[in-house]
Backbone as JSON Lines, residues from 0, in Angstrom:
{"i":0,"aa":"M","n":[162.62,-17.1,31.04],"ca":[163.16,-17.5,32.04],"c":[163.21,-19.06,32.25]}
{"i":1,"aa":"A","n":[164.23,-19.72,32.38],"ca":[164.33,-21.24,32.46],"c":[164.08,-21.62,33.83]}
{"i":2,"aa":"P","n":[163.07,-22.98,33.96],"ca":[162.34,-23.4,35.17],"c":[163.64,-23.79,35.98]}
{"i":3,"aa":"R","n":[163.18,-23.49,37.55],"ca":[164.28,-23.99,38.37],"c":[164.34,-25.31,38.08]}
{"i":4,"aa":"A","n":[165.63,-26.01,38.29],"ca":[165.63,-27.43,38.41],"c":[165.29,-27.78,40.02]}
{"i":5,"aa":"Q","n":[164.11,-28.99,39.92],"ca":[163.98,-29.53,41.23],"c":[165.04,-29.96,41.96]}
{"i":6,"aa":"S","n":[164.57,-30.15,43.15],"ca":[165.83,-30.44,44.17],"c":[165.59,-32.56,44.13]}
{"i":7,"aa":"S","n":[166.75,-32.92,44.95],"ca":[166.2,-34.37,44.77],"c":[165.38,-34.98,45.47]}
{"i":8,"aa":"V","n":[165.03,-33.77,46.91],"ca":[164.39,-34.07,48.12],"c":[162.62,-33.96,47.27]}
{"i":9,"aa":"Q","n":[162.56,-33.03,46.55],"ca":[161.31,-33.07,45.96],"c":[161.0,-33.63,44.65]}
{"i":10,"aa":"R","n":[162.15,-34.5,44.03],"ca":[161.5,-35.33,42.97],"c":[161.57,-36.38,43.98]}
{"i":11,"aa":"I","n":[161.91,-37.09,45.19],"ca":[161.74,-38.01,46.04],"c":[160.22,-38.14,46.33]}
{"i":12,"aa":"R","n":[159.9,-36.99,47.09],"ca":[158.6,-36.82,47.48],"c":[157.59,-36.77,46.79]}
{"i":13,"aa":"Q","n":[157.79,-36.51,45.46],"ca":[156.83,-36.53,44.45],"c":[156.61,-38.12,44.03]}
{"i":14,"aa":"H","n":[157.4,-38.43,43.51],"ca":[157.28,-39.77,43.16],"c":[157.0,-41.35,44.36]}
{"i":15,"aa":"D","n":[157.3,-40.62,45.71],"ca":[156.85,-41.84,46.88],"c":[155.3,-41.67,47.12]}
{"i":16,"aa":"C","n":[154.65,-40.09,46.9],"ca":[153.29,-40.07,47.14],"c":[152.46,-41.26,46.84]}
{"i":17,"aa":"P","n":[152.52,-41.42,45.18],"ca":[151.67,-42.68,44.68],"c":[151.83,-43.91,45.39]}
{"i":18,"aa":"L","n":[153.27,-44.26,45.83],"ca":[153.43,-45.47,46.39],"c":[152.7,-45.95,47.73]}
{"i":19,"aa":"V","n":[152.92,-44.49,48.47],"ca":[152.37,-44.57,49.89],"c":[150.92,-44.64,49.77]}
{"i":20,"aa":"S","n":[150.34,-43.72,49.0],"ca":[149.14,-43.77,48.54],"c":[148.13,-45.35,48.04]}
{"i":21,"aa":"S","n":[149.27,-46.19,47.69],"ca":[148.74,-47.48,47.2],"c":[148.89,-48.63,48.16]}
{"i":22,"aa":"A","n":[150.06,-48.37,48.91],"ca":[150.37,-49.32,49.85],"c":[149.52,-49.49,51.11]}
{"i":23,"aa":"V","n":[149.07,-48.31,51.48],"ca":[147.81,-48.56,52.53],"c":[146.62,-49.44,52.29]}
{"i":24,"aa":"P","n":[146.13,-48.86,51.13],"ca":[144.74,-50.13,50.58],"c":[145.47,-51.58,50.65]}
{"i":25,"aa":"A","n":[146.66,-51.5,50.03],"ca":[147.1,-52.76,50.12],"c":[147.24,-53.9,51.33]}
{"i":26,"aa":"C","n":[147.66,-53.12,52.25],"ca":[147.89,-53.56,53.23],"c":[146.49,-53.95,54.12]}
{"i":27,"aa":"Y","n":[145.46,-53.31,53.95],"ca":[144.06,-53.08,54.64],"c":[143.54,-54.31,53.95]}
{"i":28,"aa":"Y","n":[143.94,-54.5,52.36],"ca":[142.96,-55.58,51.99],"c":[143.65,-56.72,51.87]}
{"i":29,"aa":"L","n":[144.86,-56.78,52.35],"ca":[145.95,-58.13,52.54],"c":[145.26,-58.63,53.8]}
{"i":30,"aa":"R","n":[145.1,-57.75,54.61],"ca":[144.83,-58.13,56.23],"c":[143.19,-58.96,55.92]}
{"i":31,"aa":"I","n":[142.3,-58.83,54.91],"ca":[141.11,-59.32,55.14],"c":[141.41,-60.49,54.48]}
{"i":32,"aa":"L","n":[142.09,-60.21,53.33],"ca":[142.26,-62.0,52.7],"c":[143.4,-62.96,53.53]}
{"i":33,"aa":"V","n":[143.87,-62.67,54.55],"ca":[144.68,-63.54,55.44],"c":[143.53,-63.92,56.18]}
{"i":34,"aa":"V","n":[142.61,-63.02,56.57],"ca":[141.73,-63.37,57.65],"c":[140.58,-64.55,57.14]}
{"i":35,"aa":"M","n":[140.48,-64.19,55.76],"ca":[139.59,-65.09,55.24],"c":[140.18,-66.53,54.72]}
{"i":36,"aa":"Y","n":[141.34,-66.68,54.38],"ca":[141.78,-67.6,53.85],"c":[142.81,-68.35,54.89]}
{"i":37,"aa":"V","n":[143.66,-67.7,55.67],"ca":[144.33,-68.29,56.28],"c":[144.17,-68.57,57.49]}
{"i":38,"aa":"K","n":[143.41,-67.76,58.4],"ca":[143.01,-68.01,59.7],"c":[142.32,-69.12,59.79]}
{"i":39,"aa":"E","n":[142.19,-70.1,60.92],"ca":[141.03,-70.81,61.11],"c":[139.87,-70.11,61.91]}
{"i":40,"aa":"P","n":[139.12,-70.9,61.43],"ca":[137.63,-70.31,61.95],"c":[137.53,-70.34,63.48]}
{"i":41,"aa":"G","n":[137.18,-69.04,64.03],"ca":[137.16,-69.19,65.77],"c":[135.59,-69.38,65.88]}
{"i":42,"aa":"Q","n":[135.46,-68.93,67.46],"ca":[134.23,-69.47,68.06],"c":[133.3,-68.8,67.4]}
{"i":43,"aa":"A","n":[133.29,-67.56,66.85],"ca":[131.83,-66.92,66.49],"c":[131.41,-67.59,65.23]}
{"i":44,"aa":"T","n":[132.23,-68.2,64.14],"ca":[131.54,-68.89,63.32],"c":[130.76,-70.26,63.71]}
{"i":45,"aa":"V","n":[131.64,-70.75,64.64],"ca":[130.65,-72.14,65.19],"c":[129.56,-71.68,66.16]}
{"i":46,"aa":"N","n":[129.15,-70.61,66.65],"ca":[127.92,-70.06,67.05],"c":[126.86,-69.2,66.23]}
{"i":47,"aa":"A","n":[127.23,-69.23,64.93],"ca":[126.74,-67.99,64.34],"c":[124.8,-68.4,64.09]}
{"i":48,"aa":"E","n":[124.38,-67.37,64.59],"ca":[122.79,-67.51,64.4],"c":[122.14,-67.67,63.16]}
{"i":49,"aa":"P","n":[120.88,-68.38,62.76],"ca":[120.63,-67.81,61.41],"c":[120.06,-66.18,61.37]}
{"i":50,"aa":"L","n":[119.55,-66.26,59.75],"ca":[119.26,-64.87,60.02],"c":[117.8,-65.06,60.08]}
{"i":51,"aa":"S","n":[117.28,-63.86,60.69],"ca":[115.92,-63.47,60.85],"c":[115.23,-63.13,59.63]}
{"i":52,"aa":"P","n":[114.18,-63.47,59.6],"ca":[113.28,-63.13,58.31],"c":[113.43,-61.87,57.69]}
{"i":53,"aa":"G","n":[113.12,-60.97,58.28],"ca":[113.5,-59.68,58.02],"c":[114.75,-59.29,57.11]}
{"i":54,"aa":"L","n":[115.92,-59.8,58.03],"ca":[117.34,-59.86,56.91],"c":[117.34,-60.87,55.83]}
{"i":55,"aa":"S","n":[116.74,-61.3,55.94],"ca":[116.89,-62.19,54.82],"c":[115.83,-61.74,53.8]}
{"i":56,"aa":"L","n":[114.98,-61.15,53.87],"ca":[114.07,-60.5,53.16],"c":[114.88,-59.32,52.57]}
{"i":57,"aa":"A","n":[115.64,-58.48,53.51],"ca":[116.27,-57.44,52.93],"c":[117.53,-57.63,52.23]}
{"i":58,"aa":"L","n":[118.08,-58.99,52.39],"ca":[119.08,-59.2,51.47],"c":[118.36,-59.94,49.92]}
{"i":59,"aa":"T","n":[117.36,-60.37,50.1],"ca":[117.07,-61.47,48.91],"c":[116.34,-60.41,47.82]}
{"i":60,"aa":"L","n":[115.83,-59.51,48.26],"ca":[114.9,-58.52,47.53],"c":[115.66,-57.81,46.35]}
{"i":61,"aa":"P","n":[116.76,-57.33,47.05],"ca":[117.82,-56.55,46.21],"c":[118.57,-57.48,45.4]}
{"i":62,"aa":"S","n":[118.85,-58.42,45.79],"ca":[119.59,-59.79,45.04],"c":[118.68,-60.24,43.77]}
{"i":63,"aa":"V","n":[117.29,-60.11,44.17],"ca":[116.36,-60.7,43.0],"c":[116.23,-59.66,41.95]}
{"i":64,"aa":"G","n":[115.9,-58.17,42.44],"ca":[115.83,-56.95,41.89],"c":[117.04,-56.79,40.73]}
{"i":65,"aa":"R","n":[118.32,-57.2,41.23],"ca":[119.64,-56.74,40.49],"c":[119.46,-58.04,39.16]}
{"i":66,"aa":"L","n":[119.06,-58.96,39.52],"ca":[118.85,-60.24,38.63],"c":[118.24,-60.1,37.52]}
{"i":67,"aa":"A","n":[116.8,-59.29,38.05],"ca":[115.99,-59.25,36.96],"c":[116.52,-58.06,36.04]}
{"i":68,"aa":"Q","n":[117.21,-57.28,36.58],"ca":[117.79,-55.86,35.9],"c":[118.53,-56.97,34.71]}
{"i":69,"aa":"G","n":[119.06,-57.41,34.85],"ca":[120.49,-57.84,34.22],"c":[119.84,-59.18,33.28]}
{"i":70,"aa":"I","n":[118.83,-59.82,33.47],"ca":[118.0,-60.56,32.7],"c":[116.95,-59.85,32.03]}
{"i":71,"aa":"F","n":[116.54,-59.04,32.32],"ca":[115.18,-58.2,31.64],"c":[115.4,-57.05,31.44]}
{"i":72,"aa":"P","n":[116.62,-56.38,31.04],"ca":[116.82,-55.01,30.92],"c":[115.98,-53.94,30.46]}
{"i":73,"aa":"S","n":[115.18,-54.45,29.51],"ca":[114.25,-53.43,28.76],"c":[113.04,-53.35,29.72]}
{"i":74,"aa":"W","n":[112.59,-54.39,30.25],"ca":[111.25,-53.8,31.34],"c":[112.17,-53.08,32.39]}
{"i":75,"aa":"V","n":[113.23,-53.13,32.76],"ca":[113.88,-52.05,33.99],"c":[113.77,-50.91,33.12]}
{"i":76,"aa":"L","n":[114.2,-50.38,32.21],"ca":[114.43,-49.54,31.05],"c":[113.1,-48.71,30.92]}
{"i":77,"aa":"G","n":[112.06,-49.57,30.77],"ca":[110.57,-49.2,30.18],"c":[110.1,-48.55,31.55]}
{"i":78,"aa":"F","n":[110.5,-49.33,32.54],"ca":[109.67,-48.59,33.59],"c":[110.41,-47.32,34.36]}
{"i":79,"aa":"V","n":[111.83,-47.15,33.8],"ca":[112.44,-46.27,34.51],"c":[111.84,-44.79,33.62]}
{"i":80,"aa":"G","n":[112.09,-45.28,31.8],"ca":[111.25,-44.03,31.3],"c":[110.01,-43.5,31.42]}
{"i":81,"aa":"N","n":[108.95,-44.81,31.76],"ca":[107.54,-44.27,32.36],"c":[107.45,-43.3,33.21]}
{"i":82,"aa":"S","n":[108.41,-43.81,34.4],"ca":[108.58,-42.99,35.89],"c":[108.8,-41.52,35.51]}
{"i":83,"aa":"S","n":[110.0,-41.37,34.7],"ca":[110.79,-39.84,34.26],"c":[109.55,-39.22,33.53]}
{"i":84,"aa":"N","n":[108.5,-39.63,32.68],"ca":[107.41,-39.23,32.26],"c":[106.4,-38.63,33.11]}
{"i":85,"aa":"L","n":[106.38,-39.25,34.05],"ca":[105.4,-39.01,35.11],"c":[105.83,-37.5,35.64]}
{"i":86,"aa":"V","n":[107.28,-37.36,35.97],"ca":[107.95,-36.5,36.74],"c":[107.66,-34.93,35.96]}
{"i":87,"aa":"K","n":[107.95,-35.14,34.57],"ca":[107.84,-34.08,33.6],"c":[106.49,-33.18,33.67]}
């Protein structure tokens, strides 16, 4: 038996789904770019408070760890290997 031919409505729906799926995130990220680069800074940026010491530490430690992982990958992989041996 030959497969039935798809109607034109079914073909349009199949081809439009990826377009709609990619248009929604594109609009979302475009809005972020507009706010970042086109809009003038508002009052919130003028009155921004400095970061607390705890928040500064929470942002700095993972950054330093990630940088160390990129510069010294053998140390990190050795640590992970030794740690996995303790679990066995």
